[in-house]
CSV table of C-alpha atoms and ligand atoms in Angstrom, one decimal:
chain,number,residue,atom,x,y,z
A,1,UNK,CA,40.8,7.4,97.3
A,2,UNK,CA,42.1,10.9,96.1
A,3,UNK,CA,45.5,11.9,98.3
A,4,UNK,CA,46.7,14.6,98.7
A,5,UNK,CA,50.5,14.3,99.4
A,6,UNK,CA,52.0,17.8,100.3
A,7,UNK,CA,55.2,18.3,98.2
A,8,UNK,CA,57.1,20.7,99.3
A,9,UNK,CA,59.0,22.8,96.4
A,10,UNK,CA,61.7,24.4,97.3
A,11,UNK,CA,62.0,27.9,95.3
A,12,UNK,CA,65.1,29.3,97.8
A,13,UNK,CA,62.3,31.5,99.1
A,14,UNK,CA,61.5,31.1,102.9
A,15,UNK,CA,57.7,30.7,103.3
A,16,UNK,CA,57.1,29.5,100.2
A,17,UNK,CA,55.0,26.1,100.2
A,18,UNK,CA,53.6,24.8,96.7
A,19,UNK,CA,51.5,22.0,97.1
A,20,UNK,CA,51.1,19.8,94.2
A,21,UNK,CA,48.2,18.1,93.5
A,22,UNK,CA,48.7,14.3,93.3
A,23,UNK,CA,45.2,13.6,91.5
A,24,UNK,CA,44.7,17.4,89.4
A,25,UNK,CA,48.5,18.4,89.2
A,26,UNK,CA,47.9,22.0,90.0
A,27,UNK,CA,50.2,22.9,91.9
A,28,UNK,CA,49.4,26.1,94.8
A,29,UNK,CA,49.9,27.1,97.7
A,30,UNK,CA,47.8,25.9,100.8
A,31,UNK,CA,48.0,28.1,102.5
A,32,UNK,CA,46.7,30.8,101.0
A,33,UNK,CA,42.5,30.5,100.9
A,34,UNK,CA,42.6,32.1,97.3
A,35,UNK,CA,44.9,29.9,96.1
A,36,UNK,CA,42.6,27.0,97.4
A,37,UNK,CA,39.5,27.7,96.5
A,38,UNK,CA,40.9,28.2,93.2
A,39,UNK,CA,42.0,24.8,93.2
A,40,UNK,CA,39.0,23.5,94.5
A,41,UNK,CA,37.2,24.4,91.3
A,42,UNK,CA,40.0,23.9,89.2
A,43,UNK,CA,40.6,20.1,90.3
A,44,UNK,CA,36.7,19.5,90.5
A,45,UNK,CA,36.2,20.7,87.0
A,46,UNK,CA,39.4,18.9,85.8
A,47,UNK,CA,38.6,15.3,87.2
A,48,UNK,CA,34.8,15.3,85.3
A,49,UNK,CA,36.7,16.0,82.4
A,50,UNK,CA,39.2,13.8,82.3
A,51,UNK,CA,36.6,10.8,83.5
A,52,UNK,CA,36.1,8.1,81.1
A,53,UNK,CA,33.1,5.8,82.0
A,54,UNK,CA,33.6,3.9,78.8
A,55,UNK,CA,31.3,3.9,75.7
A,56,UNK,CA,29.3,1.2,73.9
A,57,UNK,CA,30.7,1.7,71.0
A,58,UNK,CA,34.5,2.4,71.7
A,59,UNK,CA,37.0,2.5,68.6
A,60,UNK,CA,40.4,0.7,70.1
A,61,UNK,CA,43.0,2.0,67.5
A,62,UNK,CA,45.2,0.7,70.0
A,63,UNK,CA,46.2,-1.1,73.2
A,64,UNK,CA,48.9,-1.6,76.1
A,65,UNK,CA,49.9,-2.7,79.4
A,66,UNK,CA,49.0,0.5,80.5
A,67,UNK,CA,46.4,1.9,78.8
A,68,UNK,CA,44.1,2.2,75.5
A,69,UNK,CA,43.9,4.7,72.9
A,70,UNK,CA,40.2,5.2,71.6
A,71,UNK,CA,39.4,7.0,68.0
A,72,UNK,CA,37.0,9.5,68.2
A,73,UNK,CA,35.2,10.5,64.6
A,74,UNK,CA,33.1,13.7,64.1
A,75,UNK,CA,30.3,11.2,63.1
A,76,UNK,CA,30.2,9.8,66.5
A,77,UNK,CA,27.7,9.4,69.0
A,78,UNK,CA,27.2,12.4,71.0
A,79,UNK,CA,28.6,11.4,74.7
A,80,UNK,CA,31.9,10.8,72.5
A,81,UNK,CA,32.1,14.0,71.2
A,82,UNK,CA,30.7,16.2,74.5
A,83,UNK,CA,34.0,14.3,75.9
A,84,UNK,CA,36.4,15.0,73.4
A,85,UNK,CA,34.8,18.5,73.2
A,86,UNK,CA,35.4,18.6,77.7
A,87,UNK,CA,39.1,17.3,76.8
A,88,UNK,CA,39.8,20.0,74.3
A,89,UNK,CA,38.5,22.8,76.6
A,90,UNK,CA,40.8,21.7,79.2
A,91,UNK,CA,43.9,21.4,76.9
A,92,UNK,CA,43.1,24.7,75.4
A,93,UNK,CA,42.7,26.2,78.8
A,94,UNK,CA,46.3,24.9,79.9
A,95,UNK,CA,48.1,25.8,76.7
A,96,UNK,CA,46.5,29.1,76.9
A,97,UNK,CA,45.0,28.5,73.3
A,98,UNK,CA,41.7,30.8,72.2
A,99,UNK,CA,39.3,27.9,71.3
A,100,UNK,CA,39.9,28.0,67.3
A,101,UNK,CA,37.6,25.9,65.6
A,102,UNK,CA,39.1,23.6,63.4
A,103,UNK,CA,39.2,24.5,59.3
A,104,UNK,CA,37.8,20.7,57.9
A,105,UNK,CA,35.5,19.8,61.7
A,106,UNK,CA,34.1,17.0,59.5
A,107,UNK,CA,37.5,15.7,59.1
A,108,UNK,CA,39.4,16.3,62.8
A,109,UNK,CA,40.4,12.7,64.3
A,110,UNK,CA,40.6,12.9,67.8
A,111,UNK,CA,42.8,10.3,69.7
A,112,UNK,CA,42.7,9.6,73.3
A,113,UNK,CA,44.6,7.5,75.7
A,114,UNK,CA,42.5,6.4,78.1
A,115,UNK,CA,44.8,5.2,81.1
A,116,UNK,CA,44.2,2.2,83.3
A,117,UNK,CA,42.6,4.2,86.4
A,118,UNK,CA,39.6,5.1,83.1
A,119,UNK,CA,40.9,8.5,82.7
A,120,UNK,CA,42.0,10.5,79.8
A,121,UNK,CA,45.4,10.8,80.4
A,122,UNK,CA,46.5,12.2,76.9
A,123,UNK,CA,45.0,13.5,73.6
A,124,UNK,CA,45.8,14.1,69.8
A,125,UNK,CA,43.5,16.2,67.7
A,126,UNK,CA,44.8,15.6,64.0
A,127,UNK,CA,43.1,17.3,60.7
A,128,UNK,CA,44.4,17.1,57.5
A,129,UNK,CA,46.4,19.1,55.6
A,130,UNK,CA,48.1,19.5,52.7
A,131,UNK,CA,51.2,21.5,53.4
A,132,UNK,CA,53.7,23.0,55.5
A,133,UNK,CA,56.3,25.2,56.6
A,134,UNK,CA,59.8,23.4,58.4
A,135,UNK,CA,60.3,24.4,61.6
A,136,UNK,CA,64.3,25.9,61.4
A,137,UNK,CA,66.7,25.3,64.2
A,138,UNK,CA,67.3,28.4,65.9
A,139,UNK,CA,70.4,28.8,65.0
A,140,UNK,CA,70.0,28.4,61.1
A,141,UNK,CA,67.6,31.4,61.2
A,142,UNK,CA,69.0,35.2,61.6
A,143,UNK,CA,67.8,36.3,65.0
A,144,UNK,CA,64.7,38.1,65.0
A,145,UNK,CA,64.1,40.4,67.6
A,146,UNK,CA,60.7,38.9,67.9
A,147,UNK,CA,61.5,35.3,68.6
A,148,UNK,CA,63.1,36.9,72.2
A,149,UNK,CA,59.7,38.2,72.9
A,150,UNK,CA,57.8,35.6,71.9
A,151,UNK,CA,58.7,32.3,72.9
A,152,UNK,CA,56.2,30.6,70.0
A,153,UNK,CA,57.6,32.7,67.2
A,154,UNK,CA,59.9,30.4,65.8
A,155,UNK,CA,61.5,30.5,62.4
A,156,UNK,CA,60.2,28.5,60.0
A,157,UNK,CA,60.4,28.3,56.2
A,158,UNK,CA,58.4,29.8,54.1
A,159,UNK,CA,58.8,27.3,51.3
A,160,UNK,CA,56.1,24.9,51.4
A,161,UNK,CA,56.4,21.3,51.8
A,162,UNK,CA,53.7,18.8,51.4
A,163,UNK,CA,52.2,16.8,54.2
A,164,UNK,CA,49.2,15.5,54.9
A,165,UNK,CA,48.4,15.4,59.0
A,166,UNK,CA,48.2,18.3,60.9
A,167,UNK,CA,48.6,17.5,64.6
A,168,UNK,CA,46.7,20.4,66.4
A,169,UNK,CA,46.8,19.6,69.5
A,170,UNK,CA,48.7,16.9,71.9
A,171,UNK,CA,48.8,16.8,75.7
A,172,UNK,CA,49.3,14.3,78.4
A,173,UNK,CA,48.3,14.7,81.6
A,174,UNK,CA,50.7,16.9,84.1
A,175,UNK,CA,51.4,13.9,86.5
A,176,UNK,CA,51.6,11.4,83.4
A,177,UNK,CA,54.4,12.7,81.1
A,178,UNK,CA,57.4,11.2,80.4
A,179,UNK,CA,55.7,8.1,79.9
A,180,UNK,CA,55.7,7.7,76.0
A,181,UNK,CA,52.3,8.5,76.1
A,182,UNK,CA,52.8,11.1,73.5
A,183,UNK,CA,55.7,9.3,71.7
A,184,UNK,CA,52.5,6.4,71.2
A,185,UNK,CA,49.7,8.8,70.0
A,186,UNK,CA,51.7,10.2,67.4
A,187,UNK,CA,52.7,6.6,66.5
A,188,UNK,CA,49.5,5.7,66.4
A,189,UNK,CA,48.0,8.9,64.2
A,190,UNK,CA,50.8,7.9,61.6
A,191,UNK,CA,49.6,4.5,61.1
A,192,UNK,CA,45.2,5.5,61.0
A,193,UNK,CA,45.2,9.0,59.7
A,194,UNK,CA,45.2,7.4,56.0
A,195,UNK,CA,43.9,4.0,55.7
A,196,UNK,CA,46.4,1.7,54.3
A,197,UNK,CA,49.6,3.6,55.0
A,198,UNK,CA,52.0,4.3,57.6
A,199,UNK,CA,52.6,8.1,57.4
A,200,UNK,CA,56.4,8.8,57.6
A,201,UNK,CA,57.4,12.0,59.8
A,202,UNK,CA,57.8,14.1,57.0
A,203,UNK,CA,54.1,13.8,56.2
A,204,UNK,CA,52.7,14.8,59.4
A,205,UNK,CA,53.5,18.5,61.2
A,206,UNK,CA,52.8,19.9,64.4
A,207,UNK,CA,51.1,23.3,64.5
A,208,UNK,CA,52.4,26.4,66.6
A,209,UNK,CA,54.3,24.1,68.8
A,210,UNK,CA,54.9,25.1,72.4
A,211,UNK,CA,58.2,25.1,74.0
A,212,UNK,CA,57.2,21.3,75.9
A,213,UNK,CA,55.5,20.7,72.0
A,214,UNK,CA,58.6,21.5,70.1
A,215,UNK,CA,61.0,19.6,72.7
A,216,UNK,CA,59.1,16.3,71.9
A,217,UNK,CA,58.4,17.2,68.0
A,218,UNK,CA,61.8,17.4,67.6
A,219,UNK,CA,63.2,14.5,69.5
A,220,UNK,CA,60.1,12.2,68.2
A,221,UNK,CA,60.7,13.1,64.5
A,222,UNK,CA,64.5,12.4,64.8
A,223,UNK,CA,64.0,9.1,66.7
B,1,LIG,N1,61.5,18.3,77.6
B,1,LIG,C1,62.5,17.7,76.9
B,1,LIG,N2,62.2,16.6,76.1
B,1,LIG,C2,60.9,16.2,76.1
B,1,LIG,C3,59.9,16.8,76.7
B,1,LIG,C4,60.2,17.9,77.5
B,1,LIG,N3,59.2,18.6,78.2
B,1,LIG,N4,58.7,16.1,76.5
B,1,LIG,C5,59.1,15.1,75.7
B,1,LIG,N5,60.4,15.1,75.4
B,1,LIG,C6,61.1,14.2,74.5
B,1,LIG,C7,62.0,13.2,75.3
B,1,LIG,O1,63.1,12.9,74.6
B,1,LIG,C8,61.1,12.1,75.4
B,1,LIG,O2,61.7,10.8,75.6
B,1,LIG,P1,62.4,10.4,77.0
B,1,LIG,O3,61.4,10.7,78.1
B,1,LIG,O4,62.7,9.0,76.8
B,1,LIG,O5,63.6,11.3,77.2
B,1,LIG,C9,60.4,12.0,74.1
B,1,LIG,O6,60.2,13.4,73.8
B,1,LIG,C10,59.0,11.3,74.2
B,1,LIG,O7,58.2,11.9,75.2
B,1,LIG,P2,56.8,11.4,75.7
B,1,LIG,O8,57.0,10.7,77.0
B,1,LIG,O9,56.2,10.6,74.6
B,1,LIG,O10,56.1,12.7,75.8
B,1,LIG,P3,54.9,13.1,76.9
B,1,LIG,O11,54.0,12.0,77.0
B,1,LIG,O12,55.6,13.5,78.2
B,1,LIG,O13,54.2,14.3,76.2
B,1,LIG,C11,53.9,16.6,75.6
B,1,LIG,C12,54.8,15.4,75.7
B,1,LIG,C13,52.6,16.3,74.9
B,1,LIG,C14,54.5,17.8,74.9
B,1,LIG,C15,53.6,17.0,77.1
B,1,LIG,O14,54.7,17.5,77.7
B,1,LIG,C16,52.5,18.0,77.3
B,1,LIG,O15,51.3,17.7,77.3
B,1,LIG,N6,52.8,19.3,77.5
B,1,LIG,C17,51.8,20.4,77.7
B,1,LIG,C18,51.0,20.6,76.5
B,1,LIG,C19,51.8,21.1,75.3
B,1,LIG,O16,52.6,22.0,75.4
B,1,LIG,N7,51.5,20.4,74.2
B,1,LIG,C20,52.2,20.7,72.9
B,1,LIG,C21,51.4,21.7,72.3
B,1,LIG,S1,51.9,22.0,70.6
B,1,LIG,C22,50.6,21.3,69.7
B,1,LIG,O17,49.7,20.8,70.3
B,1,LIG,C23,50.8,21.1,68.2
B,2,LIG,ZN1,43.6,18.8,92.7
């Protein structure tokens, strides 16, 4: 079922064939047998992760044409959380993160969307908080010498502003993005973090946002 159309990138080098991966996304170069075998694993590990058999017991927070989005609780059976724990160590892996282990692990709601083709093909990991710091344009800030080097030090406030969802983590699957996928978990965290209410953007922040993170935090929370 899996193909594996070669796409050619062209980088303005000669010699230089990336393949991307139409079921993984990783994208490499055949021909070296490195890169390969590295891909091998990579892709072999990435597919059981992202595989979604479907559960008994599934919590539906929500639905659409193309997909579901399933609730996972820390209370949950244990196949639900060895999932969401498979997930998060693939998301960590590709945002580079150091597994941190959440502050309140009795409180983390995870949310996934579960695409049509039964795989996880995004995920939200949201805890709560009860404060936090603006994120400042980067031209309101003075420069800092720092924020060059490090593209995740951005300026933010350091007055204190109350809010009550911290979003972790969010990713959507490399060959999936651009698809609201995102734009709908957050949507869908703002109306079942708190039971009852529909949390407005200024009550939920998105912690050390990457640069693909802080692109969509900033375009979601001013749409
Ligand atoms: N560049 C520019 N604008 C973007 C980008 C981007 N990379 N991603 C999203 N947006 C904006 C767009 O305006 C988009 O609307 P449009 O497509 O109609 O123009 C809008 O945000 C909504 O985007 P979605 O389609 O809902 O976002 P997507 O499903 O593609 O997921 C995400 C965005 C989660 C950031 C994805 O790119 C990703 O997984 N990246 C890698 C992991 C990552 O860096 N996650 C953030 C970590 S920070 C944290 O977890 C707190
Ligand atoms: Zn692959």
């Amino acid at each position: 079922k899996e193909t594996n159309d070669q796409l050619i990138i062209d980088a303005g080098q000669k010699h230089f064939g990336a393949t991307i991966c139409k079921s993984c996304g990783m994208i490499y170069t055949a021909s070296n047998p490195e890169d390969e075998m590295q891909h091998v694993q990579y892709h072999h590990r990435f597919l059981e992760g992202i595989k979604y058999t479907g559960w008994k017991k599934e919590r539906v927070v929500a639905e659409f044409w193309d997909g579901k989005i399933v609730l996972v609780l820390p209370r949950d059976p244990a196949y639900a959380l060895r999932k969401v724990e498979d997930v998060q160590e693939l998301v960590d892996h590709e945002l580079g993160f150091q597994q941190v282990v959440p502050k309140c692990p009795n409180k983390t709601k995870t949310f996934l969307f579960i695409s049509d083709e039964k795989k996880v093909a995004g995920c939200l990991i949201a805890e709560p908080i009860k404060q936090a710091f603006r994120l400042l344009s980067e031209s309101s800030g003075p420069e800092s010498s720092s924020s060059k080097e490090c593209p995740r030090a951005w300026q933010c406030s350091n007055v204190p502003e109350p809010a009550v969802c911290g979003i972790s983590r969010i990713w959507v699957f490399r060959l999936q993005r651009r698809k609201r996928i995102a734009r709908r978990l957050v949507d869908t965290v703002r109306n079942c973090f708190m039971f009852g209410c529909f949390l407005s953007t200024n009550e939920i922040a998105f912690s050390d946002p990457t640069p693909d993170g802080k692109l969509f935090a900033t375009k979601y929370c001013n749409t």
